[in-house]
Amino acid sequence: MATSDAPYRLYYWPMIQGRGECARLVLEDAGAPYVDVARLPDEQGGGVNAVVTAMQGNLGKGVPPFAPPILTDGDLVLSQTANICRYLGERHGLAPREQGARWQAGALALTLADLFEEAHNVHHPISGSLYYEDQTDAAARAAECFRKERLGRFLDYFGRVIAVSGGPWVLGAQATYPDLVLFQALEGLSYAFPRAYAKAVAGVPALPALRDRVASRPRIAAYLASDRRIPFNEMGIFRHYPELDAAAD
Amino acid sequence: MATSDAPYRLYYWPMIQGRGECARLVLEDAGAPYVDVARLPDEQGGGVNAVVTAMQGNLGKGVPPFAPPILTDGDLVLSQTANICRYLGERHGLAPREQGARWQAGALALTLADLFEEAHNVHHPISGSLYYEDQTDAAARAAECFRKERLGRFLDYFGRVIAVSGGPWVLGAQATYPDLVLFQALEGLSYAFPRAYAKAVAGVPALPALRDRVASRPRIAAYLASDRRIPFNEMGIFRHYPELDAAAD
């Protein structure tokens, strides 16, 4: 193992929650010491430059990362949100103990990663490299499809997962890292699509219940109340453009 | 562990390679016995209905899957392509032995999953639920962005990974499951975007070399020559629409 006693170091864009927020939530709930490197002042090695340097593969040995979030644990350099969350979850008591269930937790985190991707695609259907303002027509159509066909399907699915496990957490009696990622998805969807979210979640009461349950975990509550939690904004994955949250669906 | 002596059962759309092809390649290279369930005749429980039933969560206990591919190993039900490939790779000598490298292999498979998603988004930028023919204008714009900004970035990245590892495989001297997924990505990209692919790969000779190397592994060569390998077509992830492969980029 490449672990060490040094704190984890997370490299992610300092101005948004984005995908990095999933890693932040697992680190916070675990009470694991970490440095959110890019949120340090530039003169302490922080800022956007810290992320760019990390993407260039200068952090350690082995496979360079393709994109942030990037987590280092000693000389081990990890990327991909679902991979980072699983790694942390398994090391900090936030994953199932049974091996089969660990692979099922992995699948849940990856299905949530797909939901994040689809939510991002709503405002950037043509390309992440163009401004939203340059793809508003396509975004309006993408948003309609997302609200009508995808949002409810995802929320119903996670409601079904909780029903099958017996709840209150996605995998049953014990909270695991997919609960934290699901919390972030619900936070983001309710921010970006308040009307469509309210409608879609109305028939799945287990989801707002889980969201409240995560928010009141002591370390998460402390985190959410701190300035370490960056507010939602229109630069991240979940953006509130009222025109994409529809009228009379 | 939920493993058993029964063969693996793979549930995936029987008419396309799609994401399921990554699981097929790992199973084939491992020489692992498996049933590609939906490719059985309907009267033997195959066909599209087999996939639909699997998606309804009727295969076993635990977390129901959200979408195919779905793999069962005894009573363990697994979903998400990268998760399935990692599971199989670690059980069949197609993963690194060292724990840290296993997480890095996981990150590579997830980065390839992102590439698959972006390649699919080119022809379905608005929604997977609409026909390509109903989103051709958006697709033309998405294709231009993909060819100019993403394709080369992904290919250069994997070339860099091979350079860092020392090659000839992505993680060094030993072939692992991300090599098989990368092979499938290269196959698909060269099918869908023959002109853009040829241009992008010209400066990254390690990639066609790896592609040839995978294709000539004995079990993969036998698989590719068999009727188990479904040809590419315009229903899958990688579709050849000449108008999306550009002219004078």
mmCIF file of C-alpha atoms in Angstrom, chain A residues 41-217:
data_model
loop_
_atom_site.group_PDB
_atom_site.id
_atom_site.type_symbol
_atom_site.label_atom_id
_atom_site.label_comp_id
_atom_site.label_asym_id
_atom_site.label_seq_id
_atom_site.Cartn_x
_atom_site.Cartn_y
_atom_site.Cartn_z
ATOM 1 C CA PRO A 41 -3.614 31.008 -1.379
ATOM 2 C CA ASP A 42 -1.486 31.077 -4.515
ATOM 3 C CA GLU A 43 1.599 31.918 -2.474
ATOM 4 C CA GLN A 44 1.112 28.694 -0.514
ATOM 5 C CA GLY A 45 0.933 26.592 -3.664
ATOM 6 C CA GLY A 46 -2.834 26.841 -4.053
ATOM 7 C CA GLY A 47 -5.119 28.262 -6.676
ATOM 8 C CA VAL A 48 -6.024 26.951 -10.082
ATOM 9 C CA ASN A 49 -2.348 26.432 -10.844
ATOM 10 C CA ALA A 50 -2.200 23.648 -8.287
ATOM 11 C CA VAL A 51 -4.833 21.718 -10.261
ATOM 12 C CA VAL A 52 -3.145 22.375 -13.580
ATOM 13 C CA THR A 53 0.171 21.140 -12.210
ATOM 14 C CA ALA A 54 -1.507 18.032 -10.823
ATOM 15 C CA MET A 55 -3.069 17.307 -14.217
ATOM 16 C CA GLN A 56 0.372 17.482 -15.798
ATOM 17 C CA GLY A 57 1.286 14.391 -13.844
ATOM 18 C CA ASN A 58 3.898 15.949 -11.599
ATOM 19 C CA LEU A 59 2.537 14.699 -8.277
ATOM 20 C CA GLY A 60 3.976 11.239 -8.002
ATOM 21 C CA LYS A 61 4.760 8.090 -9.845
ATOM 22 C CA GLY A 62 2.510 5.839 -11.835
ATOM 23 C CA VAL A 63 -0.441 6.714 -14.015
ATOM 24 C CA PRO A 64 -0.881 10.470 -14.524
ATOM 25 C CA PRO A 65 -4.455 11.714 -14.038
ATOM 26 C CA PHE A 66 -6.591 12.813 -16.974
ATOM 27 C CA ALA A 67 -8.729 15.294 -15.069
ATOM 28 C CA PRO A 68 -9.538 16.466 -11.550
ATOM 29 C CA PRO A 69 -10.563 15.585 -8.888
ATOM 30 C CA ILE A 70 -7.202 14.124 -7.999
ATOM 31 C CA LEU A 71 -6.338 12.744 -4.568
ATOM 32 C CA THR A 72 -2.921 11.856 -3.279
ATOM 33 C CA ASP A 73 -2.322 9.485 -0.401
ATOM 34 C CA GLY A 74 1.413 9.593 0.149
ATOM 35 C CA ASP A 75 2.889 8.769 -3.233
ATOM 36 C CA LEU A 76 -0.285 7.179 -4.594
ATOM 37 C CA VAL A 77 -2.045 9.459 -7.080
ATOM 38 C CA LEU A 78 -5.718 8.698 -7.644
ATOM 39 C CA SER A 79 -8.218 10.158 -10.049
ATOM 40 C CA GLN A 80 -11.843 9.653 -11.093
ATOM 41 C CA THR A 81 -14.490 10.668 -8.580
ATOM 42 C CA ALA A 82 -16.116 7.279 -8.057
ATOM 43 C CA ASN A 83 -12.697 5.654 -7.703
ATOM 44 C CA ILE A 84 -11.560 8.205 -5.112
ATOM 45 C CA CYS A 85 -14.793 7.870 -3.135
ATOM 46 C CA ARG A 86 -14.563 4.074 -3.096
ATOM 47 C CA TYR A 87 -10.917 4.196 -2.038
ATOM 48 C CA LEU A 88 -11.701 6.539 0.836
ATOM 49 C CA GLY A 89 -14.898 4.725 1.784
ATOM 50 C CA GLU A 90 -13.159 1.378 2.088
ATOM 51 C CA ARG A 91 -10.397 2.855 4.237
ATOM 52 C CA HIS A 92 -12.596 4.821 6.615
ATOM 53 C CA GLY A 93 -15.525 2.571 7.516
ATOM 54 C CA LEU A 94 -17.814 4.096 4.914
ATOM 55 C CA ALA A 95 -18.121 0.986 2.725
ATOM 56 C CA PRO A 96 -19.760 -2.390 3.230
ATOM 57 C CA ARG A 97 -17.521 -5.031 4.828
ATOM 58 C CA GLU A 98 -18.711 -7.875 2.616
ATOM 59 C CA GLN A 99 -16.821 -8.082 -0.678
ATOM 60 C CA GLY A 100 -19.851 -8.547 -2.946
ATOM 61 C CA ALA A 101 -21.551 -5.534 -1.433
ATOM 62 C CA ARG A 102 -18.396 -3.509 -2.053
ATOM 63 C CA TRP A 103 -18.782 -4.082 -5.790
ATOM 64 C CA GLN A 104 -22.443 -3.138 -5.547
ATOM 65 C CA ALA A 105 -21.516 0.067 -3.734
ATOM 66 C CA GLY A 106 -19.087 0.742 -6.561
ATOM 67 C CA ALA A 107 -21.894 0.343 -9.090
ATOM 68 C CA LEU A 108 -24.078 2.807 -7.175
ATOM 69 C CA ALA A 109 -21.331 5.425 -7.125
ATOM 70 C CA LEU A 110 -20.855 4.970 -10.867
ATOM 71 C CA THR A 111 -24.577 5.299 -11.567
ATOM 72 C CA LEU A 112 -24.470 8.543 -9.596
ATOM 73 C CA ALA A 113 -21.478 9.639 -11.680
ATOM 74 C CA ASP A 114 -23.645 9.062 -14.758
ATOM 75 C CA LEU A 115 -26.364 11.223 -13.226
ATOM 76 C CA PHE A 116 -23.839 14.016 -12.594
ATOM 77 C CA GLU A 117 -22.705 13.727 -16.205
ATOM 78 C CA GLU A 118 -26.274 13.905 -17.517
ATOM 79 C CA ALA A 119 -27.040 16.906 -15.309
ATOM 80 C CA HIS A 120 -23.973 18.665 -16.700
ATOM 81 C CA ASN A 121 -24.929 17.735 -20.242
ATOM 82 C CA VAL A 122 -28.228 19.608 -19.809
ATOM 83 C CA HIS A 123 -26.481 22.978 -19.886
ATOM 84 C CA HIS A 124 -23.587 21.867 -22.089
ATOM 85 C CA PRO A 125 -25.079 19.449 -24.608
ATOM 86 C CA ILE A 126 -22.800 20.384 -27.514
ATOM 87 C CA SER A 127 -19.499 20.693 -25.693
ATOM 88 C CA GLY A 128 -18.022 21.533 -22.336
ATOM 89 C CA SER A 129 -15.651 23.834 -24.173
ATOM 90 C CA LEU A 130 -18.363 26.240 -25.356
ATOM 91 C CA TYR A 131 -20.209 28.704 -23.137
ATOM 92 C CA TYR A 132 -23.745 27.887 -22.085
ATOM 93 C CA GLU A 133 -24.803 31.044 -23.903
ATOM 94 C CA ASP A 134 -23.557 29.511 -27.158
ATOM 95 C CA GLN A 135 -25.722 26.410 -26.842
ATOM 96 C CA THR A 136 -28.956 27.620 -25.252
ATOM 97 C CA ASP A 137 -31.255 26.188 -27.922
ATOM 98 C CA ALA A 138 -29.751 22.733 -27.636
ATOM 99 C CA ALA A 139 -29.747 23.092 -23.847
ATOM 100 C CA ALA A 140 -33.469 23.865 -23.796
ATOM 101 C CA ARG A 141 -34.184 20.641 -25.690
ATOM 102 C CA ALA A 142 -31.750 18.648 -23.570
ATOM 103 C CA ALA A 143 -33.335 20.015 -20.403
ATOM 104 C CA GLU A 144 -36.795 18.987 -21.503
ATOM 105 C CA CYS A 145 -35.621 15.423 -22.166
ATOM 106 C CA PHE A 146 -33.765 15.319 -18.879
ATOM 107 C CA ARG A 147 -36.743 16.561 -16.856
ATOM 108 C CA LYS A 148 -39.255 14.340 -18.573
ATOM 109 C CA GLU A 149 -37.327 11.114 -19.038
ATOM 110 C CA ARG A 150 -34.196 10.944 -16.939
ATOM 111 C CA LEU A 151 -34.641 12.817 -13.658
ATOM 112 C CA GLY A 152 -37.595 10.743 -12.504
ATOM 113 C CA ARG A 153 -36.007 7.531 -13.699
ATOM 114 C CA PHE A 154 -32.880 8.145 -11.623
ATOM 115 C CA LEU A 155 -34.798 9.241 -8.518
ATOM 116 C CA ASP A 156 -37.222 6.321 -8.733
ATOM 117 C CA TYR A 157 -34.264 3.997 -9.113
ATOM 118 C CA PHE A 158 -32.559 5.203 -5.947
ATOM 119 C CA GLY A 159 -35.872 4.983 -4.120
ATOM 120 C CA ARG A 160 -36.081 1.372 -5.265
ATOM 121 C CA VAL A 161 -32.535 0.676 -4.086
ATOM 122 C CA ILE A 162 -33.442 1.953 -0.610
ATOM 123 C CA ALA A 163 -36.634 -0.129 -0.607
ATOM 124 C CA VAL A 164 -34.703 -3.272 -1.567
ATOM 125 C CA SER A 165 -32.005 -2.686 1.067
ATOM 126 C CA GLY A 166 -34.579 -1.941 3.749
ATOM 127 C CA GLY A 167 -33.048 1.509 4.299
ATOM 128 C CA PRO A 168 -32.621 3.966 5.731
ATOM 129 C CA TRP A 169 -29.349 4.115 3.773
ATOM 130 C CA VAL A 170 -28.904 2.951 0.211
ATOM 131 C CA LEU A 171 -27.215 -0.257 1.320
ATOM 132 C CA GLY A 172 -29.285 -0.840 4.438
ATOM 133 C CA ALA A 173 -28.519 -0.157 8.067
ATOM 134 C CA GLN A 174 -25.035 1.304 7.625
ATOM 135 C CA ALA A 175 -24.184 4.613 5.950
ATOM 136 C CA THR A 176 -21.681 4.203 3.133
ATOM 137 C CA TYR A 177 -19.999 6.523 0.671
ATOM 138 C CA PRO A 178 -22.754 6.205 -1.989
ATOM 139 C CA ASP A 179 -25.122 7.856 0.512
ATOM 140 C CA LEU A 180 -22.866 10.899 0.569
ATOM 141 C CA VAL A 181 -22.703 11.022 -3.231
ATOM 142 C CA LEU A 182 -26.483 10.608 -3.462
ATOM 143 C CA PHE A 183 -26.857 13.457 -0.971
ATOM 144 C CA GLN A 184 -24.761 15.657 -3.229
ATOM 145 C CA ALA A 185 -26.833 14.656 -6.253
ATOM 146 C CA LEU A 186 -30.055 15.579 -4.431
ATOM 147 C CA GLU A 187 -28.564 18.870 -3.260
ATOM 148 C CA GLY A 188 -27.485 19.683 -6.783
ATOM 149 C CA LEU A 189 -30.689 18.648 -8.523
ATOM 150 C CA SER A 190 -32.839 20.627 -6.101
ATOM 151 C CA TYR A 191 -30.633 23.667 -6.660
ATOM 152 C CA ALA A 192 -30.573 23.395 -10.445
ATOM 153 C CA PHE A 193 -34.128 22.233 -11.081
ATOM 154 C CA PRO A 194 -36.205 23.243 -8.026
ATOM 155 C CA ARG A 195 -39.544 22.788 -9.789
ATOM 156 C CA ALA A 196 -38.754 19.573 -11.633
ATOM 157 C CA TYR A 197 -36.989 18.137 -8.585
ATOM 158 C CA ALA A 198 -39.923 18.845 -6.276
ATOM 159 C CA LYS A 199 -42.241 17.126 -8.695
ATOM 160 C CA ALA A 200 -39.997 14.128 -9.297
ATOM 161 C CA VAL A 201 -39.185 13.532 -5.640
ATOM 162 C CA ALA A 202 -42.776 13.831 -4.428
ATOM 163 C CA GLY A 203 -43.384 10.123 -4.873
ATOM 164 C CA VAL A 204 -40.050 9.025 -3.403
ATOM 165 C CA PRO A 205 -40.089 10.209 0.235
ATOM 166 C CA ALA A 206 -37.107 8.010 1.088
ATOM 167 C CA LEU A 207 -34.897 10.442 -0.827
ATOM 168 C CA PRO A 208 -35.583 13.698 1.030
ATOM 169 C CA ALA A 209 -35.420 11.612 4.211
ATOM 170 C CA LEU A 210 -31.964 10.363 3.265
ATOM 171 C CA ARG A 211 -30.902 13.875 2.320
ATOM 172 C CA ASP A 212 -31.917 15.180 5.757
ATOM 173 C CA ARG A 213 -30.250 12.236 7.435
ATOM 174 C CA VAL A 214 -26.941 12.930 5.712
ATOM 175 C CA ALA A 215 -27.173 16.669 6.386
ATOM 176 C CA SER A 216 -27.562 16.019 10.097
ATOM 177 C CA ARG A 217 -24.577 13.720 10.485
#
